[in-house]
Each structure stands twice: as C-alpha cells, then as structure tokens.
Coordinates of C-alpha atoms and ligand atoms in Angstrom, one line a residue:
M6 CA -25.3 -25.5 14.8
S7 CA -24.1 -22.2 12.8
L8 CA -20.4 -21.4 13.1
I9 CA -19.5 -18.3 15.2
D10 CA -16.9 -16.4 13.0
L11 CA -14.6 -14.3 15.2
R12 CA -11.8 -14.2 12.6
S13 CA -12.3 -10.6 11.7
D14 CA -14.6 -7.8 11.6
T15 CA -14.6 -7.6 7.8
L16 CA -16.7 -10.6 7.6
T17 CA -20.0 -9.1 8.3
R18 CA -22.8 -9.2 5.7
P19 CA -25.1 -6.2 4.9
T20 CA -28.1 -6.1 6.8
A21 CA -31.5 -6.1 5.2
S22 CA -32.0 -2.3 5.7
M23 CA -28.5 -1.6 4.3
R24 CA -29.3 -3.8 1.2
A25 CA -32.4 -1.7 0.9
A26 CA -30.3 1.5 1.0
M27 CA -28.0 0.1 -1.5
A28 CA -30.7 -0.9 -3.8
S29 CA -32.5 2.5 -3.9
A30 CA -29.3 4.6 -4.1
D31 CA -29.1 7.4 -6.8
V32 CA -26.0 6.8 -9.0
G33 CA -23.9 8.1 -11.8
D34 CA -20.5 7.7 -13.2
D35 CA -18.1 8.6 -10.3
V36 CA -15.1 8.7 -12.7
Y37 CA -17.0 11.8 -14.1
G38 CA -17.5 12.9 -10.7
E39 CA -21.5 12.5 -11.2
D40 CA -22.5 9.9 -8.7
P41 CA -24.4 12.0 -6.0
T42 CA -24.3 9.3 -3.3
V43 CA -20.4 9.0 -3.4
R44 CA -20.2 12.6 -3.3
E45 CA -22.4 12.7 -0.3
L46 CA -20.5 10.1 1.4
E47 CA -17.2 12.0 0.7
E48 CA -18.5 15.2 1.8
R49 CA -19.9 13.7 5.0
L50 CA -16.6 11.9 5.7
A51 CA -14.5 15.0 5.1
G52 CA -16.7 17.0 7.5
L53 CA -16.8 14.6 10.0
F54 CA -13.0 14.7 10.4
G55 CA -12.6 18.4 9.8
H56 CA -11.0 18.1 6.5
E57 CA -11.3 19.8 3.2
A58 CA -12.2 16.7 1.1
A59 CA -12.4 12.8 0.8
L60 CA -12.2 10.2 -1.7
F61 CA -14.0 6.8 -1.7
T62 CA -11.8 3.8 -2.3
P63 CA -12.5 0.1 -2.7
T64 CA -10.2 -0.9 0.1
G65 CA -8.4 0.5 3.2
S66 CA -5.3 -0.4 1.8
M67 CA -5.7 1.5 -1.3
A68 CA -6.9 4.4 0.8
N69 CA -3.5 4.2 2.8
V70 CA -1.3 4.0 -0.2
L71 CA -3.0 6.9 -1.7
A72 CA -3.0 8.8 1.5
V73 CA 0.7 8.0 2.3
R74 CA 1.7 9.0 -1.2
T75 CA 0.4 12.5 -0.6
V76 CA 3.1 13.1 1.9
A77 CA 6.0 11.0 0.9
G78 CA 7.6 10.2 -2.4
V79 CA 10.4 8.1 -4.1
G80 CA 13.5 7.7 -2.0
Q81 CA 11.8 9.3 1.4
E82 CA 10.7 7.3 4.5
V83 CA 7.9 6.9 6.6
L84 CA 8.4 6.1 10.3
C85 CA 5.6 3.7 12.1
E86 CA 5.2 1.2 14.8
A87 CA 6.6 -2.3 13.9
R88 CA 3.1 -4.0 13.6
A89 CA 1.3 -1.2 11.5
H90 CA -0.9 -2.5 8.9
I91 CA 1.0 -0.3 6.4
A92 CA 4.3 -2.0 7.3
R93 CA 3.0 -5.4 7.7
A94 CA 0.0 -6.4 5.9
E95 CA -0.1 -4.1 2.5
L96 CA 2.3 -6.6 0.8
G97 CA 4.9 -4.0 0.0
A98 CA 2.3 -1.6 -1.8
H99 CA 4.0 1.5 -0.5
A100 CA 7.2 0.6 -1.8
A101 CA 6.0 -0.8 -5.1
Y102 CA 3.7 2.2 -6.1
T103 CA 5.2 5.1 -4.1
G104 CA 9.0 4.2 -3.7
I105 CA 9.3 5.0 0.0
T106 CA 10.8 2.9 2.6
M107 CA 9.8 2.6 6.3
R108 CA 11.7 2.4 9.4
T109 CA 9.7 1.3 12.5
W110 CA 9.6 1.7 16.4
R111 CA 8.2 -0.8 18.8
H112 CA 5.5 0.0 21.2
P113 CA 3.7 -2.7 23.5
R114 CA 0.2 -1.1 22.7
G115 CA 1.0 -0.1 19.3
G116 CA 1.3 3.4 20.3
V117 CA 3.7 6.4 19.7
D118 CA 7.3 6.2 21.2
L119 CA 8.1 9.9 20.8
D120 CA 11.6 9.3 22.1
A121 CA 12.2 6.5 19.4
V122 CA 10.7 8.8 16.7
R123 CA 12.9 11.6 17.7
E124 CA 16.0 9.3 17.6
M125 CA 15.0 8.0 14.1
F126 CA 13.8 11.0 12.5
A127 CA 16.5 11.9 9.6
P128 CA 16.2 15.5 8.1
D129 CA 17.3 15.8 4.4
M130 CA 20.8 15.8 4.2
G131 CA 21.3 15.4 0.5
P132 CA 22.9 12.4 -0.8
F133 CA 23.6 10.5 2.5
F134 CA 20.6 9.4 4.4
V135 CA 16.9 8.6 3.4
P136 CA 15.0 11.7 4.7
T137 CA 11.9 11.2 6.9
A138 CA 8.8 12.8 5.2
A139 CA 6.0 11.4 7.4
I140 CA 5.2 9.7 10.6
S141 CA 2.2 7.2 10.3
V142 CA 0.0 6.0 13.3
E143 CA -2.8 3.5 13.5
N144 CA -5.9 4.0 15.7
T145 CA -7.1 1.9 16.8
H146 CA -4.2 -0.5 16.3
N147 CA -5.2 -4.1 14.7
F148 CA -2.3 -6.2 15.6
A149 CA -1.8 -4.8 19.0
G150 CA -5.2 -6.0 19.8
G151 CA -7.7 -3.3 18.9
T152 CA -5.7 -0.8 21.3
L153 CA -6.2 2.9 21.5
L154 CA -3.8 5.8 21.1
P155 CA -4.5 8.6 23.6
L156 CA -5.4 12.0 22.1
D157 CA -2.7 13.8 24.1
E158 CA 0.0 11.4 22.5
L159 CA -1.1 12.0 19.2
T160 CA -1.0 15.9 19.9
A161 CA 2.4 15.5 21.2
L162 CA 3.6 13.7 18.0
R163 CA 1.7 16.3 15.8
E164 CA 3.5 19.1 17.7
Y165 CA 6.9 17.2 17.2
A166 CA 6.1 16.6 13.4
D167 CA 5.4 20.2 12.9
S168 CA 8.6 21.2 14.6
V169 CA 10.7 19.2 12.2
G170 CA 8.2 19.6 8.9
A171 CA 7.2 16.1 8.9
A172 CA 3.6 15.0 7.9
V173 CA 1.3 12.8 10.1
H174 CA -0.6 9.9 8.5
L175 CA -3.4 8.3 10.4
D176 CA -4.6 4.8 9.4
G177 CA -8.0 5.1 11.0
A178 CA -9.6 1.9 9.5
R179 CA -11.1 1.6 13.1
I180 CA -11.2 5.0 14.2
W181 CA -15.0 4.6 14.9
N182 CA -14.1 2.3 17.5
A183 CA -11.6 4.7 19.1
H184 CA -14.3 7.4 19.0
V185 CA -17.0 5.3 20.6
A186 CA -14.7 3.7 23.2
T187 CA -13.3 7.1 24.3
G188 CA -15.8 9.8 23.4
T189 CA -13.2 11.6 21.4
P190 CA -14.7 13.7 18.7
L191 CA -14.0 12.4 15.2
A192 CA -12.8 15.8 14.3
D193 CA -10.0 15.9 17.0
Y194 CA -8.7 12.7 15.5
G195 CA -8.6 14.4 12.2
S196 CA -7.1 17.4 13.5
I197 CA -3.8 15.6 14.2
A198 CA -3.4 14.2 10.8
D199 CA -2.5 15.9 7.3
V200 CA -4.0 12.8 5.7
M201 CA -5.9 9.7 6.9
A202 CA -7.6 6.6 5.7
V203 CA -10.8 5.3 7.2
C204 CA -12.7 2.0 6.4
L205 CA -16.6 1.5 6.4
S206 CA -16.3 -2.2 5.7
K207 CA -14.7 -3.2 9.1
G208 CA -16.8 -2.7 12.4
L209 CA -19.4 -0.4 10.6
G210 CA -20.6 -3.6 8.6
A211 CA -20.3 -2.2 4.9
P212 CA -19.5 -4.9 2.3
V213 CA -17.0 -2.6 0.7
G214 CA -15.5 1.0 1.0
S215 CA -12.9 3.0 2.4
A216 CA -11.8 6.6 1.9
V217 CA -8.9 8.9 2.1
I218 CA -9.5 12.3 3.8
G219 CA -7.3 15.3 3.6
S220 CA -6.7 18.6 1.9
A221 CA -8.5 19.5 -1.3
D222 CA -5.2 19.3 -3.1
A223 CA -4.3 15.8 -1.5
I224 CA -7.6 14.5 -2.7
A225 CA -7.3 15.8 -6.1
E226 CA -4.0 14.0 -6.6
S227 CA -5.5 10.8 -4.9
R228 CA -8.3 10.8 -7.5
V229 CA -5.6 10.8 -10.3
W230 CA -3.8 7.9 -8.5
R231 CA -6.8 6.0 -7.9
K232 CA -7.6 5.9 -11.5
R233 CA -4.0 5.0 -12.5
M234 CA -3.9 2.3 -10.0
G235 CA -7.2 0.9 -11.7
G236 CA -9.6 2.0 -8.9
G237 CA -11.9 4.5 -10.9
M238 CA -15.4 3.0 -10.2
R239 CA -18.6 3.9 -12.2
Q240 CA -22.1 3.7 -10.5
V241 CA -20.5 3.1 -7.3
G242 CA -23.2 4.9 -5.2
I243 CA -24.6 1.3 -4.4
L244 CA -21.5 0.8 -2.3
A245 CA -21.5 4.5 -1.0
A246 CA -24.9 4.0 0.1
A247 CA -24.0 1.2 2.4
G248 CA -21.2 3.5 3.8
L249 CA -23.9 6.2 4.6
H250 CA -26.1 3.6 6.3
A251 CA -23.4 2.3 8.2
L252 CA -22.4 5.7 9.4
D253 CA -26.2 6.5 10.2
H254 CA -26.9 3.1 12.1
H255 CA -23.8 1.1 13.0
V256 CA -21.4 3.7 15.0
E257 CA -22.8 4.1 18.3
R258 CA -23.5 0.0 18.4
L259 CA -19.9 -0.6 18.4
A260 CA -19.9 -0.3 22.3
D261 CA -21.7 -3.7 22.2
D262 CA -18.6 -5.3 20.1
H263 CA -16.3 -3.7 22.8
E264 CA -18.5 -5.4 25.8
H265 CA -18.5 -8.7 23.9
A266 CA -14.8 -8.6 23.3
R267 CA -14.2 -8.1 27.1
L268 CA -16.6 -11.1 27.8
L269 CA -14.6 -13.2 25.4
A270 CA -11.2 -12.0 27.0
R271 CA -12.3 -13.2 30.3
A272 CA -13.2 -16.7 28.9
C273 CA -9.6 -16.8 27.3
G274 CA -7.9 -15.8 30.4
V275 CA -6.8 -12.4 29.2
D276 CA -7.5 -9.6 31.6
P277 CA -10.7 -7.8 30.2
A278 CA -9.2 -4.5 31.5
T279 CA -6.6 -4.7 28.7
V280 CA -9.0 -5.1 26.1
Q281 CA -10.2 -1.5 24.7
T282 CA -12.3 -2.3 21.8
N283 CA -13.4 -5.0 19.5
I284 CA -10.1 -7.0 19.3
V285 CA -8.8 -9.6 21.7
V286 CA -5.2 -10.8 21.2
V287 CA -4.1 -14.0 23.0
E288 CA -0.5 -15.5 23.1
R289 CA -0.4 -19.2 23.1
P290 CA 2.4 -21.5 21.9
D291 CA -0.2 -23.9 20.8
A292 CA -2.0 -21.3 18.8
A293 CA -2.5 -23.5 15.6
E294 CA -4.1 -26.3 17.4
L295 CA -6.3 -24.1 19.2
V296 CA -7.8 -22.6 16.0
A297 CA -8.3 -26.3 14.9
A298 CA -10.1 -27.3 18.2
A299 CA -12.1 -24.2 18.5
R300 CA -13.5 -24.8 14.7
D301 CA -14.3 -28.3 15.7
R302 CA -16.5 -26.9 18.3
G303 CA -18.1 -24.2 16.0
V304 CA -15.9 -21.3 16.7
L305 CA -13.8 -19.6 14.1
V306 CA -10.6 -17.7 15.5
A307 CA -7.6 -16.5 13.7
T308 CA -3.7 -16.6 13.9
V309 CA -2.0 -13.5 13.2
G310 CA 1.4 -14.6 14.0
P311 CA 2.7 -18.2 15.1
T312 CA 1.8 -17.8 18.7
T313 CA -1.0 -15.0 18.5
L314 CA -4.6 -15.7 18.3
R315 CA -7.1 -13.0 17.4
L316 CA -10.6 -12.7 18.0
V317 CA -12.9 -10.0 16.7
T318 CA -16.2 -9.0 17.6
H319 CA -18.8 -7.5 15.0
L320 CA -22.2 -6.8 14.0
D321 CA -22.9 -10.4 13.0
V322 CA -22.1 -11.8 16.3
D323 CA -24.8 -11.1 19.0
R324 CA -24.7 -11.7 22.7
A325 CA -26.2 -15.2 22.4
A326 CA -23.3 -16.1 19.9
V327 CA -20.7 -14.5 22.2
D328 CA -21.9 -16.5 25.3
R329 CA -21.7 -19.6 23.3
A330 CA -18.3 -18.9 22.1
A331 CA -17.2 -17.9 25.4
D332 CA -18.0 -21.3 26.9
V333 CA -16.2 -23.0 24.0
L334 CA -13.2 -20.9 24.6
A335 CA -13.3 -21.0 28.4
G336 CA -12.9 -25.0 27.9
L337 CA -10.1 -24.7 25.7
L338 CA -8.2 -21.7 26.9
G339 CA -9.3 -20.5 30.2
Ligands
LIG405 C1 -5.5 -1.0 10.5 C2 -5.9 -1.5 9.1 N1 -5.6 -0.6 8.1 C3 -5.9 -0.9 6.9 C4 -6.5 -2.2 6.4 C5 -6.8 -2.4 5.1 O1 -8.0 -2.6 4.9 P1 -8.4 -3.5 3.4 O2 -8.7 -4.9 4.0 O3 -9.7 -2.9 3.1 O4 -7.7 -3.2 2.4 C6 -6.9 -3.1 7.5 C7 -7.4 -4.4 7.3 O5 -7.8 -5.1 8.1 C8 -6.5 -2.7 8.8 O6 -6.7 -3.5 9.9

C-alpha cells in the first residue's frame, strides 16, 4: 500500500508532460539574461499580475527576501501577521540579509487587522523609534490554514498604506489558490502590492521555482541581490519550462484540491465551511501521537505547532487517495 502524503503541497513530483516540457526547453545563460524560457516566464508572470517585471528565483523564501528588501532597509520595520511565513519560517533571513525588524498583529484567519496596523504604524521620527517602511500580507495564509484575504480588506490596507507612505508586500506563494477559490483576477491581487512573491513549486506542481514581481527598478535591484546571495542560475530554462507548463495546466485544477481538503476536513471533525483552499488545520493536544498513528496506517500528515496538525492536498493526491485518507483520519480523529 503506497503512502498518501498530505504533509505539504511542495511534495509533488513533476508529471510526465512537465518533464517533457523541461527536457525540450530552449535555454541560455540566465545570468547573462540569455535564457529565453526564463524570460518568457518572467514576462508572463509580470503580465498576469499587472506589474512591469519579474525575476525567477530558486525558492519562495529567496523571492520574499528580495521582494521585502526593495521596500525596507537597515533599521526599518515591516508589519505583518504573527504567523506570516516571512516572520516565522524564513529563519531570520530578512534580519540577516536586509537588517530589518518585524512587528506583528494577530488575526484568527491570518488576515489584515487594520486597527492594529494603524496603532502599530511608526512614522520616521529620527533617532527615537524604528520607522515602518512596509506592511506585508500573505494570501493564502499558510499557517492559518490556507485562508483567503478578501480583496476589499486588501484594498483598504493599500489605501491606508498610501495615506502614510508605506509600501505593501504580498507573499503570494499560494495566490493561485486564492484566485481559483474566489475568481478574483490575478491582476487585482497584483494591484494591491508594490512588490510580491509567488511560488510555482507549491500547488502548481513545479519541482523548483518562485518569482519576485514588481516595478522594473525593484526587479533590477533584485537581480543584483539574487546574484549576491548566490542565486544567479545559468541554463535554468529547464526549470522555468516547468513553471510555464504549470501555469498552462495546473491552475484551474486547484479547485479539485480545495474540494479534497473539505472532504478531509469533514473526516477530521473540522467544519468544511471553514476550509477555503487546500490546507486543513486541526487543533489537537495529541497532535504528535496522531501523526505517528496516521503514518502507521499509510497517511502522512504534519505538525506545524505542538498542538496543530496540518493536512495539505495537492496534485499527487487524487480522489481515491483522498477517500482512503479520509477513512483513516475519521477513524483517528472523527
Ligand atoms: C506562504 C509561504 N511563503 C513562502 C514560502 C517559501 O517557499 P520556499 O519553501 O520555496 O522557500 C512558503 C513555503 O511553504 C510559504 O508557505
């Protein structure tokens, strides 16, 4: 019996047709700006989100670090939600490379608490307080359970940020899920951000690849910093081809992952109406024991906190596997 792996949507393996697209990709040295497939992907991503330019990166973490550093620098701060990936899971990279600090608000769905943002915002008062340079949002929000940030809340944040001269960064690692779940055009999400990061290697199923998206100046700066950080890649069109293939074939199918997540939620005793995309979060004091018990029965789930289980649906878990996992989980958790 094969294992059903629900630990993350990063676990997908490239499909046969994705591998074929990679194998036949036209390539060149991308540090010289001569890889046509990378350029095609970057132009496509910039266009989808209504920005001037994009930069291919190996990881979403690097894309976030590069993106945030275009809007905040040494001795400045970024405000974000307490469980944001940039604050919790990028291992201090923003402090180490960019010299920024972060302060956080807490929102039950990982969303924007505009009152808290207003209260926290710090103008530049010279040698007294850390000035707020940017506000960062994550859509969908990973650790809150794949939750959606409604466009009207993002628009209100954008207006507030403009009124105080702060920038907005969007961690859109799973913006594709938000787009499919809500029907909101990608360009509308792009319009609320000065700079953003997206991932091709999560629900879209590419083996590697993310991007920074923003103004031509921000991307030119990011290109220099990517090289400085050791992220200048050469004939990387073979990876960009996987990203282009994913954009062509794996966006609309995310709706299946969302339906699968709701089925799993029901099996775990979680109200499916609270599951908005492909991530189910279950609070259980015995989370670690449950991970072991599910593994013994052929289902891999993760913990993202001492009492928090996380299940993520993706391309490599079809309906039959979801039904089998639901049986196992209902027996353990239902
Ligand atoms: C919301 C979010 N942002 C950024 C990242 C970072 O992506 P990577 O693992 O490619 O560095 C992740 C990874 O899971 C994520 O969930």
